[in-house]
Short mmCIF file of C-alpha atoms in Angstrom, two decimals:
data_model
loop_
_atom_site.label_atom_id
_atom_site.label_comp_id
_atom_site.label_asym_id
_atom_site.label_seq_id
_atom_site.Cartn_x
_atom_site.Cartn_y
_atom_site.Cartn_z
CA UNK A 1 46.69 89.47 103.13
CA UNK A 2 45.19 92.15 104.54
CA UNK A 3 44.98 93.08 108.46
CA UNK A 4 42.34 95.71 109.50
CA UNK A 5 42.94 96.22 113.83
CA UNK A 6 40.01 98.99 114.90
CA UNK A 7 40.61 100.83 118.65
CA UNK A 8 38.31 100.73 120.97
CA UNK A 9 36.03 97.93 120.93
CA UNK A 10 33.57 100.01 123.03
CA UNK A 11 33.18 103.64 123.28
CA UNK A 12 30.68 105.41 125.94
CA UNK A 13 30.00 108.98 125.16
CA UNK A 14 27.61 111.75 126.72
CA UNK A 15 25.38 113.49 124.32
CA UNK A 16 26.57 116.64 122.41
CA UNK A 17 30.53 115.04 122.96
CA UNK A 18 32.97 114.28 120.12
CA UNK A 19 33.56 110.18 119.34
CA UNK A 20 36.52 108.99 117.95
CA UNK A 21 37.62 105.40 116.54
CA UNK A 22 40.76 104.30 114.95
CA UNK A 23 42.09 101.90 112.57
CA UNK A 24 45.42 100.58 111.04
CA UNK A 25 45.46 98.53 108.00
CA UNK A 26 48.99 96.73 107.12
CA UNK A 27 48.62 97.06 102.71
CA UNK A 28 50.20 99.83 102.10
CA UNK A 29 48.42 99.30 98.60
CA UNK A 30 44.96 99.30 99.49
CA UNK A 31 43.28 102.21 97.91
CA UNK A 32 40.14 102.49 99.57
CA UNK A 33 38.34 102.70 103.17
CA UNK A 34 34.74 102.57 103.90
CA UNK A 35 32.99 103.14 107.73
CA UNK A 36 29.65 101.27 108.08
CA UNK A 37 27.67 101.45 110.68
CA UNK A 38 25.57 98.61 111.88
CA UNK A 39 22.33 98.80 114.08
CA UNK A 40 20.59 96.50 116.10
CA UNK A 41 18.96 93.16 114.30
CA UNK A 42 20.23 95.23 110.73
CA UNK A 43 22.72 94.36 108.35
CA UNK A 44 25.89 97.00 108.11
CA UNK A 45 25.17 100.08 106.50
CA UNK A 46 27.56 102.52 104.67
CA UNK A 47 27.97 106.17 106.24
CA UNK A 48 30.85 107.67 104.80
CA UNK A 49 33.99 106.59 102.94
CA UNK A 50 37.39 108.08 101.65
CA UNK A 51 40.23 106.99 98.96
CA UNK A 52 43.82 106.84 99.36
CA UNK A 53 44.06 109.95 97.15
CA UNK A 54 42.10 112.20 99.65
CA UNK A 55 43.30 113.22 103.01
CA UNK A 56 40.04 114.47 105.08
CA UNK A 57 36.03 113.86 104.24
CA UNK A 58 33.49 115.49 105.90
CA UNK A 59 29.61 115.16 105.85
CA UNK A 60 27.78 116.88 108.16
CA UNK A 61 28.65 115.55 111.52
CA UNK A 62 31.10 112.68 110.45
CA UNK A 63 34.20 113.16 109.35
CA UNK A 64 36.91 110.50 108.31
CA UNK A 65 40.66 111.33 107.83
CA UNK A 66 43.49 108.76 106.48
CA UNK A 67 47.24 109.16 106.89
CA UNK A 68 48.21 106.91 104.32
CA UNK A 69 52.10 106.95 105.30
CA UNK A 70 51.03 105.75 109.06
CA UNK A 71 48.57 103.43 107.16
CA UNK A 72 46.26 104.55 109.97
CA UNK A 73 42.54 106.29 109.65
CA UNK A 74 39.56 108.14 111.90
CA UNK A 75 35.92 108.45 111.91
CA UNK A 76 35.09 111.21 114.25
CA UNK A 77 31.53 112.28 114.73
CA UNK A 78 30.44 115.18 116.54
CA UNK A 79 27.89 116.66 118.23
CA UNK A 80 26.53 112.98 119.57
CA UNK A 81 22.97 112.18 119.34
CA UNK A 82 21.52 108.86 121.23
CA UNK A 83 20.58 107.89 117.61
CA UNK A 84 24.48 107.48 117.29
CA UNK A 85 24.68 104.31 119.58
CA UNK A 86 25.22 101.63 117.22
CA UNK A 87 28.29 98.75 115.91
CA UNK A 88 31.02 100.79 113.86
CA UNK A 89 33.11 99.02 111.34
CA UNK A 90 36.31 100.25 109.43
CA UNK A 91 37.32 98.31 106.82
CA UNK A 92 40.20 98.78 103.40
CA UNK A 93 39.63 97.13 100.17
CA UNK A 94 43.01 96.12 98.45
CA UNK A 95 43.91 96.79 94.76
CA UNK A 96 41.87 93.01 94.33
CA UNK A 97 38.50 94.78 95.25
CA UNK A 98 38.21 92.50 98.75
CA UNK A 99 37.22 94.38 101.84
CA UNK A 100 38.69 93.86 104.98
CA UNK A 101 37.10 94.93 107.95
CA UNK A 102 37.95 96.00 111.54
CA UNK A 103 36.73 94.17 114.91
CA UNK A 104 34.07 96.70 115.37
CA UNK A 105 33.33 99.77 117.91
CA UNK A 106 30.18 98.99 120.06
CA UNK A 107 29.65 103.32 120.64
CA UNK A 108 26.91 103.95 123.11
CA UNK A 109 25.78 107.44 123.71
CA UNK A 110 24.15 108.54 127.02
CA UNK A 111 21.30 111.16 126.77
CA UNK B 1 13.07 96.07 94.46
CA UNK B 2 14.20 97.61 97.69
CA UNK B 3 17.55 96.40 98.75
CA UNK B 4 18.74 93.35 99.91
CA UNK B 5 17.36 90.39 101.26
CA UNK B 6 17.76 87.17 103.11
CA UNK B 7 15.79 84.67 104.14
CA UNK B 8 15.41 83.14 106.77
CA UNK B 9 16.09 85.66 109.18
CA UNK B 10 16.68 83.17 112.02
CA UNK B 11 17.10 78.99 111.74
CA UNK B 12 17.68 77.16 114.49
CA UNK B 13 18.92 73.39 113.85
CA UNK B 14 20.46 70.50 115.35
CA UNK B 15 24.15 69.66 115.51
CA UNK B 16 24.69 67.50 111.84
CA UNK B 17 21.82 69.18 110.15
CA UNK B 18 22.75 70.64 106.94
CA UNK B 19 21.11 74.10 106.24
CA UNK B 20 20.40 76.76 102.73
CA UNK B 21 20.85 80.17 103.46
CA UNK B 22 19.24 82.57 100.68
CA UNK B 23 20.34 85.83 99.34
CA UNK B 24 18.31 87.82 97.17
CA UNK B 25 20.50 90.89 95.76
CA UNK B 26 19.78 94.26 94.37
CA UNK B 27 18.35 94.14 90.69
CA UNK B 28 21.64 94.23 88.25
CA UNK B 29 24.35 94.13 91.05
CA UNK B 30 26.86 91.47 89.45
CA UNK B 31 28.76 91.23 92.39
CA UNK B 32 27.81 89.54 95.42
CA UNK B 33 29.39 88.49 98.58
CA UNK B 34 29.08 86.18 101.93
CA UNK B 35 30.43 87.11 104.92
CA UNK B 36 30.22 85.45 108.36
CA UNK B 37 29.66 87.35 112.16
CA UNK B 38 29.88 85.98 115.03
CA UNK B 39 29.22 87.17 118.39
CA UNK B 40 31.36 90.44 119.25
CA UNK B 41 33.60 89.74 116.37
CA UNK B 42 34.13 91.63 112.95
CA UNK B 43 32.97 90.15 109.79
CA UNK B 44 34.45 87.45 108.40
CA UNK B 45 34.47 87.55 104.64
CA UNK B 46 33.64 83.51 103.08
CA UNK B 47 33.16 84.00 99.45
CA UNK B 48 32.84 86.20 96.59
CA UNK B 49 30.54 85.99 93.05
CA UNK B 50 30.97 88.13 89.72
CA UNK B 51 28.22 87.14 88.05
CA UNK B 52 27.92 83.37 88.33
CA UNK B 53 31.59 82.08 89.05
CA UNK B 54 33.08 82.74 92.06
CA UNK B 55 36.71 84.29 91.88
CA UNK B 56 37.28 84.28 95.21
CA UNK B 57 36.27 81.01 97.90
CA UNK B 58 39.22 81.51 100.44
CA UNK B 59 37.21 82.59 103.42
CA UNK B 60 35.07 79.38 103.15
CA UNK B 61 36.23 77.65 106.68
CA UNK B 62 36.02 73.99 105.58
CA UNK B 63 34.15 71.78 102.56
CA UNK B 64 31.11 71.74 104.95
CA UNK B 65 30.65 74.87 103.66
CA UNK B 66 29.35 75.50 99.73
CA UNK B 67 27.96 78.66 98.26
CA UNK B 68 26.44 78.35 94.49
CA UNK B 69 24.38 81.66 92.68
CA UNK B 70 22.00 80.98 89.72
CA UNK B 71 21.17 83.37 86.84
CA UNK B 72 23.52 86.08 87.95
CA UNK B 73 21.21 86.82 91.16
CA UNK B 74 19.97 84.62 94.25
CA UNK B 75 22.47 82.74 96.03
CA UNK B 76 22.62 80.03 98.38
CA UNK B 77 24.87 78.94 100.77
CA UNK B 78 25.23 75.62 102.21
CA UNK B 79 26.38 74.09 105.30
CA UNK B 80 26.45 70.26 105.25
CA UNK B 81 26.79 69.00 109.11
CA UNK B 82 26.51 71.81 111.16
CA UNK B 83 28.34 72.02 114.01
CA UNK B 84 27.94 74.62 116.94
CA UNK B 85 30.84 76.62 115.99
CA UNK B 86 28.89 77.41 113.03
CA UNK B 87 26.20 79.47 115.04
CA UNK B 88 26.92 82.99 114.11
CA UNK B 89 24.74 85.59 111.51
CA UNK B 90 25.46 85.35 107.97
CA UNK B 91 25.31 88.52 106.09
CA UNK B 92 25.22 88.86 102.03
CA UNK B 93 26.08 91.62 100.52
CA UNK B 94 25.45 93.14 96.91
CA UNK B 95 27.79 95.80 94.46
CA UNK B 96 26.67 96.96 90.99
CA UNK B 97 30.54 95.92 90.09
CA UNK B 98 33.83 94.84 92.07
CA UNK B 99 36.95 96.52 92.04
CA UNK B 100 36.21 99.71 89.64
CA UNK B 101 35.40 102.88 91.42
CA UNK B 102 34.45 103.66 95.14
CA UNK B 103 31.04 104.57 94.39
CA UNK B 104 30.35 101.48 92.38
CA UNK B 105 31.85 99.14 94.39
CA UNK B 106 29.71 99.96 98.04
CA UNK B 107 28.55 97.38 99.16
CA UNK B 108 24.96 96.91 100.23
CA UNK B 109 24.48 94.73 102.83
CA UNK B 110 21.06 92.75 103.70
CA UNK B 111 19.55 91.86 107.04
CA UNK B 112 21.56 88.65 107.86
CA UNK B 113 20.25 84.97 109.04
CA UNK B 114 20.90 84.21 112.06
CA UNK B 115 22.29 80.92 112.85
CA UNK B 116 21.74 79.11 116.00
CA UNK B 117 23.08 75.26 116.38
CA UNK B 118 22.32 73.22 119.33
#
């Protein structure tokens, strides 16, 4: 099945910097890869997404790229607020529908 | 309705106690799904429901564990015996459909129960 490894499992940042986490995934079919982000005492939420068709997405501050021949892809967010600090999760959903997610990123951002 | 819900939102029980986990989903989301998080781990997907019938139990991590859904909506899931390493929080999660388009198949996730067993 699939295998979802996410780099780093914690991630300090200072305000204003860049923040960026990684993931592989090993099925080279799965077609489609979601970031949630997950606060404190709250269930995951969805903040941006991209499918194997695309290369780069952007929305406002967040970004998430896929290299689909390195089976590897990004979430970068800029510009870090405090508001930031929160659980990240990647995750790819083979051609079955089932999602697969990373470890997790625990990102704090000091004001 | 808003979006989704779970109840309880904490349950605390004794080792060999069997507990009922609810999950309310979003109004006409056919496809719902369990997952399982423990402490500074990743979530753990445990089963999967189109509709009624569940496609997909092969995350369920033993037959203490059971997970039915009534009327296309709530679900329940079950776990007969408890044991400690079952302490973790159990999320559900909704999707208007499963498998068919990105935007379709998001998943919405609800609050969680957490799980403590002593």
């Amino acid at each position: 099945g699939e295998n979802v490894e996410q780099h780093p499992s914690t991630l300090s940042v200072q305000e204003g910097d860049s923040a960026v986490i990684k993931c592989t995934y090993s099925d080279s079919a799965s077609n489609y890869f979601p970031w949630y982000k997950q606060e404190l005492g709250k269930g995951p939420q969805l903040i941006i997404d991209i499918r194997s068709n695309v290369g780069e997405k952007k929305d406002q501050r967040i970004a998430v790229t896929l290299n689909k021949t390195a089976k590897h892809f990004s979430l970068h967010i800029t510009e870090t607020q405090p508001e930031d600090s929160a659980v990240y999760f990647c995750a790819a959903r083979a051609v079955s529908g089932k999602l697969t997610f990373g470890q997790g990123t625990i990102l704090t951002v000091h004001p | 309705g808003a979006g989704v819900s779970q109840s309880p939102s904490n349950k605390v029980t004794e080792k060999g106690k069997d507990v009922e986990l609810r999950c309310d989903p979003i109004s006409g989301h056919t496809a719902l799904y369990w997952y399982r998080q423990s402490l500074g781990q990743g979530l753990e997907f445990l089963i999967y429901f189109q509709g009624n019938s569940a496609p997909d139990k092969s995350g369920l991590p033993s037959d203490r564990f059971s997970a039915e859904r009534t009327g296309g909506s709530v679900s329940t899931l079950t776990i007969q015996r408890t044991q400690q390493e079952d302490s973790a929080v159990y999320l559900c999660a909704s999707s208007l459909v499963q498998g068919q388009g990105a935007h379709r198949n998001e998943q919405f996730f609800g609050p969680g129960t957490r799980l403590t067993v002593l």
